[in-house]
mmCIF file of C-alpha atoms in Angstrom:
data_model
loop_
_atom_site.group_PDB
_atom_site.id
_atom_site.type_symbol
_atom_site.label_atom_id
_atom_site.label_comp_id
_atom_site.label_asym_id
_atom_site.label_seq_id
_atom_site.Cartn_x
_atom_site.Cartn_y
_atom_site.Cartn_z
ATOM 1 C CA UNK U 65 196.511 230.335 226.111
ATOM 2 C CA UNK U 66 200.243 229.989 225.758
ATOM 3 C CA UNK U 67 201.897 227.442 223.286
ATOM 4 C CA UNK U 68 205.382 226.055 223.258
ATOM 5 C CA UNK U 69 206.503 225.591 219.728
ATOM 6 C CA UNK U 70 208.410 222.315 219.837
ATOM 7 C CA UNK U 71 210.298 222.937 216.358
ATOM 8 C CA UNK U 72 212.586 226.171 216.140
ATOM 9 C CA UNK U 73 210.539 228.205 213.893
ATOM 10 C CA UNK U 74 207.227 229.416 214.638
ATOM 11 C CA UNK U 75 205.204 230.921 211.473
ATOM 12 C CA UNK U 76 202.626 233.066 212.483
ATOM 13 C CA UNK U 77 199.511 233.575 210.147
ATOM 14 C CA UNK U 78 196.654 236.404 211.025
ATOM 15 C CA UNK U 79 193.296 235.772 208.452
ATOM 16 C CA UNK U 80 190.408 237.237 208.065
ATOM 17 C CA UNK U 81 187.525 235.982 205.372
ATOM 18 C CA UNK U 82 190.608 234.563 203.627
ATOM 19 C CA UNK U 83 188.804 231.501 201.753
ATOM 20 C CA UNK U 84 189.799 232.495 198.226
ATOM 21 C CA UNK U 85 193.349 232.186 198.872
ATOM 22 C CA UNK U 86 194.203 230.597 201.986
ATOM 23 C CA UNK U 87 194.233 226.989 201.269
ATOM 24 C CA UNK U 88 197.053 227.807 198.504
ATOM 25 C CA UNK U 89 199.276 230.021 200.869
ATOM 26 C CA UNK U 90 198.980 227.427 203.492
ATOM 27 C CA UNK U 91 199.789 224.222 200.585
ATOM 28 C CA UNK U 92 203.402 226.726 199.817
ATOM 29 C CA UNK U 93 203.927 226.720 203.548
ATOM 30 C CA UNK U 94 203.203 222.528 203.689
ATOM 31 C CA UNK U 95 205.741 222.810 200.676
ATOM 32 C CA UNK U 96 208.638 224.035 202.186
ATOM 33 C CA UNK U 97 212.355 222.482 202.591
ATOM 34 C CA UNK U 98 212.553 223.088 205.573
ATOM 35 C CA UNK U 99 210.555 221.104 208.111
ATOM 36 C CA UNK U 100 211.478 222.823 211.608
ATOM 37 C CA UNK U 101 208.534 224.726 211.965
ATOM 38 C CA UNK U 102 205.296 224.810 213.370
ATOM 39 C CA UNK U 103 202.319 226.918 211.818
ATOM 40 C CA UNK U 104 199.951 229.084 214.259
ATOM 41 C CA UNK U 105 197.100 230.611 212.603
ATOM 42 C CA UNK U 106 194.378 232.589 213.931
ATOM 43 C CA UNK U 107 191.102 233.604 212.405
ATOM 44 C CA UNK U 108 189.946 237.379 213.357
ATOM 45 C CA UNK U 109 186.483 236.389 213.616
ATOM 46 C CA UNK U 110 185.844 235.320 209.789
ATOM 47 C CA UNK U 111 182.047 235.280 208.351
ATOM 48 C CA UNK U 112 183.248 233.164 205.271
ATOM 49 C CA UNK U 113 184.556 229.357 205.177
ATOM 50 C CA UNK U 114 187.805 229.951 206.696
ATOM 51 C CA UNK U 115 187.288 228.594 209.852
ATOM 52 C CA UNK U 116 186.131 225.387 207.973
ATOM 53 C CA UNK U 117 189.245 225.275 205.967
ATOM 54 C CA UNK U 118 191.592 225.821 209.180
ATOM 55 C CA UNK U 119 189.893 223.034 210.949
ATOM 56 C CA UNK U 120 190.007 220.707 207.728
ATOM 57 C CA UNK U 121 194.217 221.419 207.781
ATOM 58 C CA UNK U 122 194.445 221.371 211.871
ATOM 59 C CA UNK U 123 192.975 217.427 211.646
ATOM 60 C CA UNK U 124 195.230 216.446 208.113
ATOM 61 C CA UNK U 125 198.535 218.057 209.809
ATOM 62 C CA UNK U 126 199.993 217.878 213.529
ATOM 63 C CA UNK U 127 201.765 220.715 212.425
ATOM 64 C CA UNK U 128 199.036 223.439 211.504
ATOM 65 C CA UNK U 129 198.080 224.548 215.180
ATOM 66 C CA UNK U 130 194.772 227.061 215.446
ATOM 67 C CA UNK U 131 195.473 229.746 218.580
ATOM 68 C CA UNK U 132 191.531 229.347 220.637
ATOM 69 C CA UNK U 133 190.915 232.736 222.163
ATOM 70 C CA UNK U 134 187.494 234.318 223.056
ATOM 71 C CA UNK U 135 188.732 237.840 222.319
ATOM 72 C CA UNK U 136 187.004 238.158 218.445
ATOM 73 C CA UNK U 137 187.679 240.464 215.752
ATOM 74 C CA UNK U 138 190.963 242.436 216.426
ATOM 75 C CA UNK U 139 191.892 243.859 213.554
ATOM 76 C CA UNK U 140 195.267 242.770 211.223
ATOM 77 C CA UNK U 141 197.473 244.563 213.949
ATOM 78 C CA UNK U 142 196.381 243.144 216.565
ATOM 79 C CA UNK U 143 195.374 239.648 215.173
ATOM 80 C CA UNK U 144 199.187 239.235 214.316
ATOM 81 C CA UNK U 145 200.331 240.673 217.703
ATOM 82 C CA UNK U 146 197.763 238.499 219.498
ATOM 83 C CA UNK U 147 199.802 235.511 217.623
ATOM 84 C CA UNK U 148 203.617 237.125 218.463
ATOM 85 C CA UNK U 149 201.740 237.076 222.598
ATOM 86 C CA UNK U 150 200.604 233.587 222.115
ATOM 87 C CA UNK U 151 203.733 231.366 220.705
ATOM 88 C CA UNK U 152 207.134 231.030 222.212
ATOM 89 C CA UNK U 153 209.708 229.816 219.781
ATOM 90 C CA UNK U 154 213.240 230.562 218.998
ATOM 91 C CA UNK U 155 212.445 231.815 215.743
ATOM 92 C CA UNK U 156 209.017 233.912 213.979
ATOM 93 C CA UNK U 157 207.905 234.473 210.542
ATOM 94 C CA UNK U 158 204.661 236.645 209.207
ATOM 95 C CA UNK U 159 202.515 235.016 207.091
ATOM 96 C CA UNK U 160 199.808 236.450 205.410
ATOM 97 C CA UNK U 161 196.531 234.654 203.678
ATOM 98 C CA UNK U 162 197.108 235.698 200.529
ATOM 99 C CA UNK U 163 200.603 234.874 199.348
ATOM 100 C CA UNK U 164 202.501 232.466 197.952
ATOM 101 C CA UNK U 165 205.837 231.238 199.496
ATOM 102 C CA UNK U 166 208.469 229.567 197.260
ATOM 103 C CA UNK U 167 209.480 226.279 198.498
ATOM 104 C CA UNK U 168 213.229 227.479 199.537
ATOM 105 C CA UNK U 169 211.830 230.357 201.714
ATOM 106 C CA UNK U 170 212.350 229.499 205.293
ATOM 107 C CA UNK U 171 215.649 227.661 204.686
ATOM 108 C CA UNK U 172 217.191 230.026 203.090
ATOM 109 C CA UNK U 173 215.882 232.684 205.530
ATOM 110 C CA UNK U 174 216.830 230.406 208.354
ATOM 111 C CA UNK U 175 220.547 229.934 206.649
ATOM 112 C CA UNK U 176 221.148 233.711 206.621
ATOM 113 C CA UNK U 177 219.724 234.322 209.621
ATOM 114 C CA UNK U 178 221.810 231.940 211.640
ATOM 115 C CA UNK U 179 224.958 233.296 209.771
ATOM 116 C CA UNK U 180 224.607 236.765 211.399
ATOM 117 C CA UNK U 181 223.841 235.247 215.046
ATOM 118 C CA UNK U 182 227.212 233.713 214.157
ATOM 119 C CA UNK U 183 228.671 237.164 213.501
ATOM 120 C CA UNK U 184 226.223 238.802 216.661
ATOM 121 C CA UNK U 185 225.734 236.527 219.330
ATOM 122 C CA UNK U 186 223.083 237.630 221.826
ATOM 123 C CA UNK U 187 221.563 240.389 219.569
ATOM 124 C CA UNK U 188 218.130 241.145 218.475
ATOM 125 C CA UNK U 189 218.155 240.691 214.552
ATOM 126 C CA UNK U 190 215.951 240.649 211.848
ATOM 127 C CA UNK U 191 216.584 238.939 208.427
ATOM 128 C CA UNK U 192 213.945 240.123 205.446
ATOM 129 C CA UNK U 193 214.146 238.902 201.908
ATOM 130 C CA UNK U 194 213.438 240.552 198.312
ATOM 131 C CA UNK U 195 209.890 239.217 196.650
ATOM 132 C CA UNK U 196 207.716 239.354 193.277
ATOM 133 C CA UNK U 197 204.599 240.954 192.360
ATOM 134 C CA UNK U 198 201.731 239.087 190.827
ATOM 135 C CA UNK U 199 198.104 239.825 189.855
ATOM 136 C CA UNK U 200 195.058 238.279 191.272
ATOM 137 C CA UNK U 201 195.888 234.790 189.117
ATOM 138 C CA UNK U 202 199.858 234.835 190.364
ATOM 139 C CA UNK U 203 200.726 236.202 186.832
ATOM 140 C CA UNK U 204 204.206 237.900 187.563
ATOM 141 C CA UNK U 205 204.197 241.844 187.758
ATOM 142 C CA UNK U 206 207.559 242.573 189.084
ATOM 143 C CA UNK U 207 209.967 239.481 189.594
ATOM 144 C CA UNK U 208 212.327 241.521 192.063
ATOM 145 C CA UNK U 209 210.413 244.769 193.606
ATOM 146 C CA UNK U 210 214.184 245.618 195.341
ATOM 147 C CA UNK U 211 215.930 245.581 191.664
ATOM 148 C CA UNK U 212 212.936 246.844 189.661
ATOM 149 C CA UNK U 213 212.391 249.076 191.766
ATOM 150 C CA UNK U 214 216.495 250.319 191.995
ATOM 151 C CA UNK U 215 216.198 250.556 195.871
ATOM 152 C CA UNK U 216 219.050 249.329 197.488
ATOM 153 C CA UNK U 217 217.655 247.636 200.932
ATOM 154 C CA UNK U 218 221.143 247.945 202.877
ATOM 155 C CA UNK U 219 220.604 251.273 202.859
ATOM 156 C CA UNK U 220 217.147 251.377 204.612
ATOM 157 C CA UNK U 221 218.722 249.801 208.192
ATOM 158 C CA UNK U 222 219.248 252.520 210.275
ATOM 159 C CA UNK U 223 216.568 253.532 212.770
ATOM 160 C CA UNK U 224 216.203 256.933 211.840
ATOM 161 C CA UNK U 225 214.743 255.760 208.626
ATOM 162 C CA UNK U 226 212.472 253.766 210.498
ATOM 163 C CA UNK U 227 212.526 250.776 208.219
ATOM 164 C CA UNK U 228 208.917 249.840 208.646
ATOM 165 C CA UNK U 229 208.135 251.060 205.166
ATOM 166 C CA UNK U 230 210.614 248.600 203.358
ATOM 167 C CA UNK U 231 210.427 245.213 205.953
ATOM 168 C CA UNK U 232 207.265 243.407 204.902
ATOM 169 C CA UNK U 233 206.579 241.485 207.604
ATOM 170 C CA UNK U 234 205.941 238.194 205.433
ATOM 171 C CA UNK U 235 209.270 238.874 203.609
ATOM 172 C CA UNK U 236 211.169 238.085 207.431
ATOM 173 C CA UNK U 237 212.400 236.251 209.986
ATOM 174 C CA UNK U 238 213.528 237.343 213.716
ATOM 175 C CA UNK U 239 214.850 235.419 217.005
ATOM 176 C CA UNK U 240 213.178 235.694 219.974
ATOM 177 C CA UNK U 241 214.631 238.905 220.967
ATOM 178 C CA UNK U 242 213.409 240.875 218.321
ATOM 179 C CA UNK U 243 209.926 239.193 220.039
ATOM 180 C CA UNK U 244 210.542 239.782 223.571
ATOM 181 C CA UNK U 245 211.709 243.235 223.043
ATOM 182 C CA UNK U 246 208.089 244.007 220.620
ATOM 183 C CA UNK U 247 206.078 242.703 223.727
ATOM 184 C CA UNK U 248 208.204 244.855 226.260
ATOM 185 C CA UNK U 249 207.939 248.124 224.179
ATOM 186 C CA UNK U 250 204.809 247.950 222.905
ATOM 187 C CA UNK U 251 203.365 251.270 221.280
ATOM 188 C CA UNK U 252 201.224 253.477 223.076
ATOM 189 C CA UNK U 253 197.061 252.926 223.943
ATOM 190 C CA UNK U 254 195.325 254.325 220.979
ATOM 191 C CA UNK U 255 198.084 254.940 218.677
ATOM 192 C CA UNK U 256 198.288 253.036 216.165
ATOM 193 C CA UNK U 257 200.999 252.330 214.226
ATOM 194 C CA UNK U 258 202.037 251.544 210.595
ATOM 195 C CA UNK U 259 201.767 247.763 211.182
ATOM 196 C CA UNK U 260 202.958 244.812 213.144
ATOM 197 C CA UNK U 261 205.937 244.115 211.124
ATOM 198 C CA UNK U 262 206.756 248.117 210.870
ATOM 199 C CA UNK U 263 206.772 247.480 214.695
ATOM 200 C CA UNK U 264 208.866 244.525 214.690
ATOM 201 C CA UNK U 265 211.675 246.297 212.179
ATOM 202 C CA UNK U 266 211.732 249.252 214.361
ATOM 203 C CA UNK U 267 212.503 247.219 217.339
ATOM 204 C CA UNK U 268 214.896 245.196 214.999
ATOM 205 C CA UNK U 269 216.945 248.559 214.171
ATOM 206 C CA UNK U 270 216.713 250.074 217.695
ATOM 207 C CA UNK U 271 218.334 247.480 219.444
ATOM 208 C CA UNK U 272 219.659 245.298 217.337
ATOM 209 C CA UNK U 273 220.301 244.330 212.872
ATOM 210 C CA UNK U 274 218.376 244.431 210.090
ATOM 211 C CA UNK U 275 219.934 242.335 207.271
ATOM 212 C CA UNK U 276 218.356 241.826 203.422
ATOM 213 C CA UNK U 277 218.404 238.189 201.744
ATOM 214 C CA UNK U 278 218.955 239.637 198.184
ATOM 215 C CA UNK U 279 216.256 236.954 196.797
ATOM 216 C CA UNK U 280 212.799 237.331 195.908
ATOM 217 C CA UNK U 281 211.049 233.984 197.969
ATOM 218 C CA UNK U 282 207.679 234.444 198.219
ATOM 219 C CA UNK U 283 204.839 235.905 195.792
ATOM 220 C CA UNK U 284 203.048 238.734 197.003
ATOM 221 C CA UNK U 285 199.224 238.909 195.436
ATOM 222 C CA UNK U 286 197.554 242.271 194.365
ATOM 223 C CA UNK U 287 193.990 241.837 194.519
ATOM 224 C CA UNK U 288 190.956 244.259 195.299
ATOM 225 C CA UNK U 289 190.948 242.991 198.871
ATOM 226 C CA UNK U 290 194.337 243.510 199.766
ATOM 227 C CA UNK U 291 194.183 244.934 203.414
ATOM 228 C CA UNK U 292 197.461 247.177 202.839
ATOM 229 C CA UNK U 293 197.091 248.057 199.460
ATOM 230 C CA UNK U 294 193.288 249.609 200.294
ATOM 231 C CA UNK U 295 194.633 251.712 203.357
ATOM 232 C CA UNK U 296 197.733 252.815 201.753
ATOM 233 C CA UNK U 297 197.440 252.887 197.856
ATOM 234 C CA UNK U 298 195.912 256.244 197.458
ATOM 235 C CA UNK U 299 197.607 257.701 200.202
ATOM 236 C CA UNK U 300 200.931 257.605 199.085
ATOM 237 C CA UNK U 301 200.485 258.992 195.665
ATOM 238 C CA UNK U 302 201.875 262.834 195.518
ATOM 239 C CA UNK U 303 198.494 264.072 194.008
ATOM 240 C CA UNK U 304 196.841 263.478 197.847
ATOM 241 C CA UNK U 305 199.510 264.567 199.906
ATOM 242 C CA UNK U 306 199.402 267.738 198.489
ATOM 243 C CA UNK U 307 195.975 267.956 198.826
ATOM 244 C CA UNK U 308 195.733 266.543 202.274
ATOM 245 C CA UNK U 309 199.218 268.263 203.423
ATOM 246 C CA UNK U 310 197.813 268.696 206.900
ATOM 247 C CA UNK U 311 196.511 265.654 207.194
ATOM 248 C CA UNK U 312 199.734 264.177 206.292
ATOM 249 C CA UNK U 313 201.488 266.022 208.681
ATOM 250 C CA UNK U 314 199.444 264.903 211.156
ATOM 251 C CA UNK U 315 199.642 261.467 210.357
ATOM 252 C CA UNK U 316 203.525 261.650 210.467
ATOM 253 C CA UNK U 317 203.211 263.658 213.741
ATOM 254 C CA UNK U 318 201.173 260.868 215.487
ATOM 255 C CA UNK U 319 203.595 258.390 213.748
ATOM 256 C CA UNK U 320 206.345 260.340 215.272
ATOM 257 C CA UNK U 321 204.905 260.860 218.953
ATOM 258 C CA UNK U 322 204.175 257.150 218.760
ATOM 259 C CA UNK U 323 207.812 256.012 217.877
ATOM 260 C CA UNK U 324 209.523 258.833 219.938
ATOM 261 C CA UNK U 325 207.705 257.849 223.236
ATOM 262 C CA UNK U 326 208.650 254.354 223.291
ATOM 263 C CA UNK U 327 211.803 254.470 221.832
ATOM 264 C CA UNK U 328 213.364 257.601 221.631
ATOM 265 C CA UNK U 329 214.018 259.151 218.343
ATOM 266 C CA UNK U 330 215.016 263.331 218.747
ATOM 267 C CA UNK U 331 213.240 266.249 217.729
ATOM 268 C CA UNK U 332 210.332 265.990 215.301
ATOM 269 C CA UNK U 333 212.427 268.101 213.042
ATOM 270 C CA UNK U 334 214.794 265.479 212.580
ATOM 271 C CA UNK U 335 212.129 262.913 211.985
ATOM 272 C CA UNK U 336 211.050 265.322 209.201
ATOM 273 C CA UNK U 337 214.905 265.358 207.400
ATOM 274 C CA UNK U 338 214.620 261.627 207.631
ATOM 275 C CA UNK U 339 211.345 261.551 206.152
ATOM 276 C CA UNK U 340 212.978 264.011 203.110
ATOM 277 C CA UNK U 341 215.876 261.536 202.798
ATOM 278 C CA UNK U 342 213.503 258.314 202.803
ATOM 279 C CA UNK U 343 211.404 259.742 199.750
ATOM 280 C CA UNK U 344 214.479 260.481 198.001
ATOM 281 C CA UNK U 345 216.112 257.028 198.498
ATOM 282 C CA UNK U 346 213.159 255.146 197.453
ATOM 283 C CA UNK U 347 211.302 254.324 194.228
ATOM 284 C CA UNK U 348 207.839 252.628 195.331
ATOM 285 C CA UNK U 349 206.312 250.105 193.316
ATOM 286 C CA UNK U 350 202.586 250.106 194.107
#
């Protein structure tokens, strides 16, 4: 089913068995200064009470809009991308279950967003903001990750550093041509990559801007259930690469074929100097 967002912005949010946190990431969303938007959530197939709590905010707000589909349990990536398929609006945001958005978040991403079309009319561009860390109880771990952190996000635009590692996809906000163009060139059958926002930011540097809002808007939760943090946190420590250095390489090869075939990159050798130059720019918090 396709919907027509009738406000500008269309905030997308992909949950799965989100109970424990969703009804206070959707209340920051309700929250917001900004009023032009319109929020599409869809449940992956949850087992808990979230599809009772979506229902309860679908019937309190005209503006809370559940995507039907009879297609189940897709998985983050493809939840999110089933959203991005579903809604056409001028303007998309990510929202996870689990965060917390600060009240000035969309206008201010809005603001700088609409600045740069200013500046590049007719241009696929991509606007993501700094944010905080916080425990399971929103107790603050890191108030800026981009300035605790000492990474300086201007310098992670450039496609060859493929700036899916740095753009967290509830952190932005794209026009419709960073959609269109995600839908058009979408990444091979079977290969899957880092994640829909990594997918979105590639597109974003390809063929158009990436910009950073300097200001940490939203609250990102660590918890034990944290989809990314499960897949990824052991995985990037230095300990298991070296002990799983072919594995890694693999992973970066099918990371590589994936990006190459779709969008052209070069020669996997120069995906590897990029790679080299990536680690050395950045200092992960995790």
């Amino acid at each position: 089913m396709r919907y027509i967002s009738p406000e500008p912005i269309a905030v997308l949010l992909a949950v799965y068995n989100g109970e424990k946190y969703l009804r206070e990431q959707i209340d920051s969303i309700l929250a917001q200064t900004n009023h032009d938007w319109v929020l599409y959530i869809r449940d992956d197939a949850s087992t808990d009470s979230t599809p009772e709590i979506i229902a309860d905010y679908c019937q309190k707000y005209d503006n809370i809009v559940k995507i039907g589909d009879d297609r189940g349990n897709l998985g983050c990536y493809e939840n999110f991308r089933e959203l991005l398929r579903s809604v056409e609006a001028d303007y998309y945001m990510f929202s996870d279950a689990d965060d917390v958005w600060l009240p000035e978040k969309i206008q201010a991403s809005f603001d700088f967003l609409h600045k740069q079309e200013g500046a590049y009319p007719h241009t696929p561009l991509l606007v993501h903001c700094d944010k905080s860390h916080a425990d399971a109880e929103l107790n603050i771990i890191h108030k800026s990750v981009w300035s605790d952190s000492a990474m300086d996000p201007d310098s992670w635009t450039k496609f060859e550093l493929l700036p899916m590692h740095i753009v967290g996809g509830a952190c932005s906000i794209f026009n419709r041509r960073v959609r269109d163009l995600s839908l058009e060139s979408p990444p091979p059958p079977n290969i899957m990559p880092v994640s829909h926002d990594g997918w979105a930011a590639l597109i974003a540097a390809k063929f158009g801007k990436i910009f950073a809002l300097r200001d940490p808007l939203l609250i990102y939760r660590y918890h034990g259930s944290n989809t990314t943090v499960r897949i990824n946190q052991a995985k990037r420590s230095v300990s298991y690469r070296l002990a799983h250095l072919c594995g890694t390489l693999g992973e970066h090869y099918k990371k590589y074929k994936m990006v190459n075939s779709v969008l052209g990159y070069g020669s996997f050798g120069k995906y590897v100097y990029y790679r080299i130059v990536a680690y050395r720019k950045s200092k992960r918090i995790r």
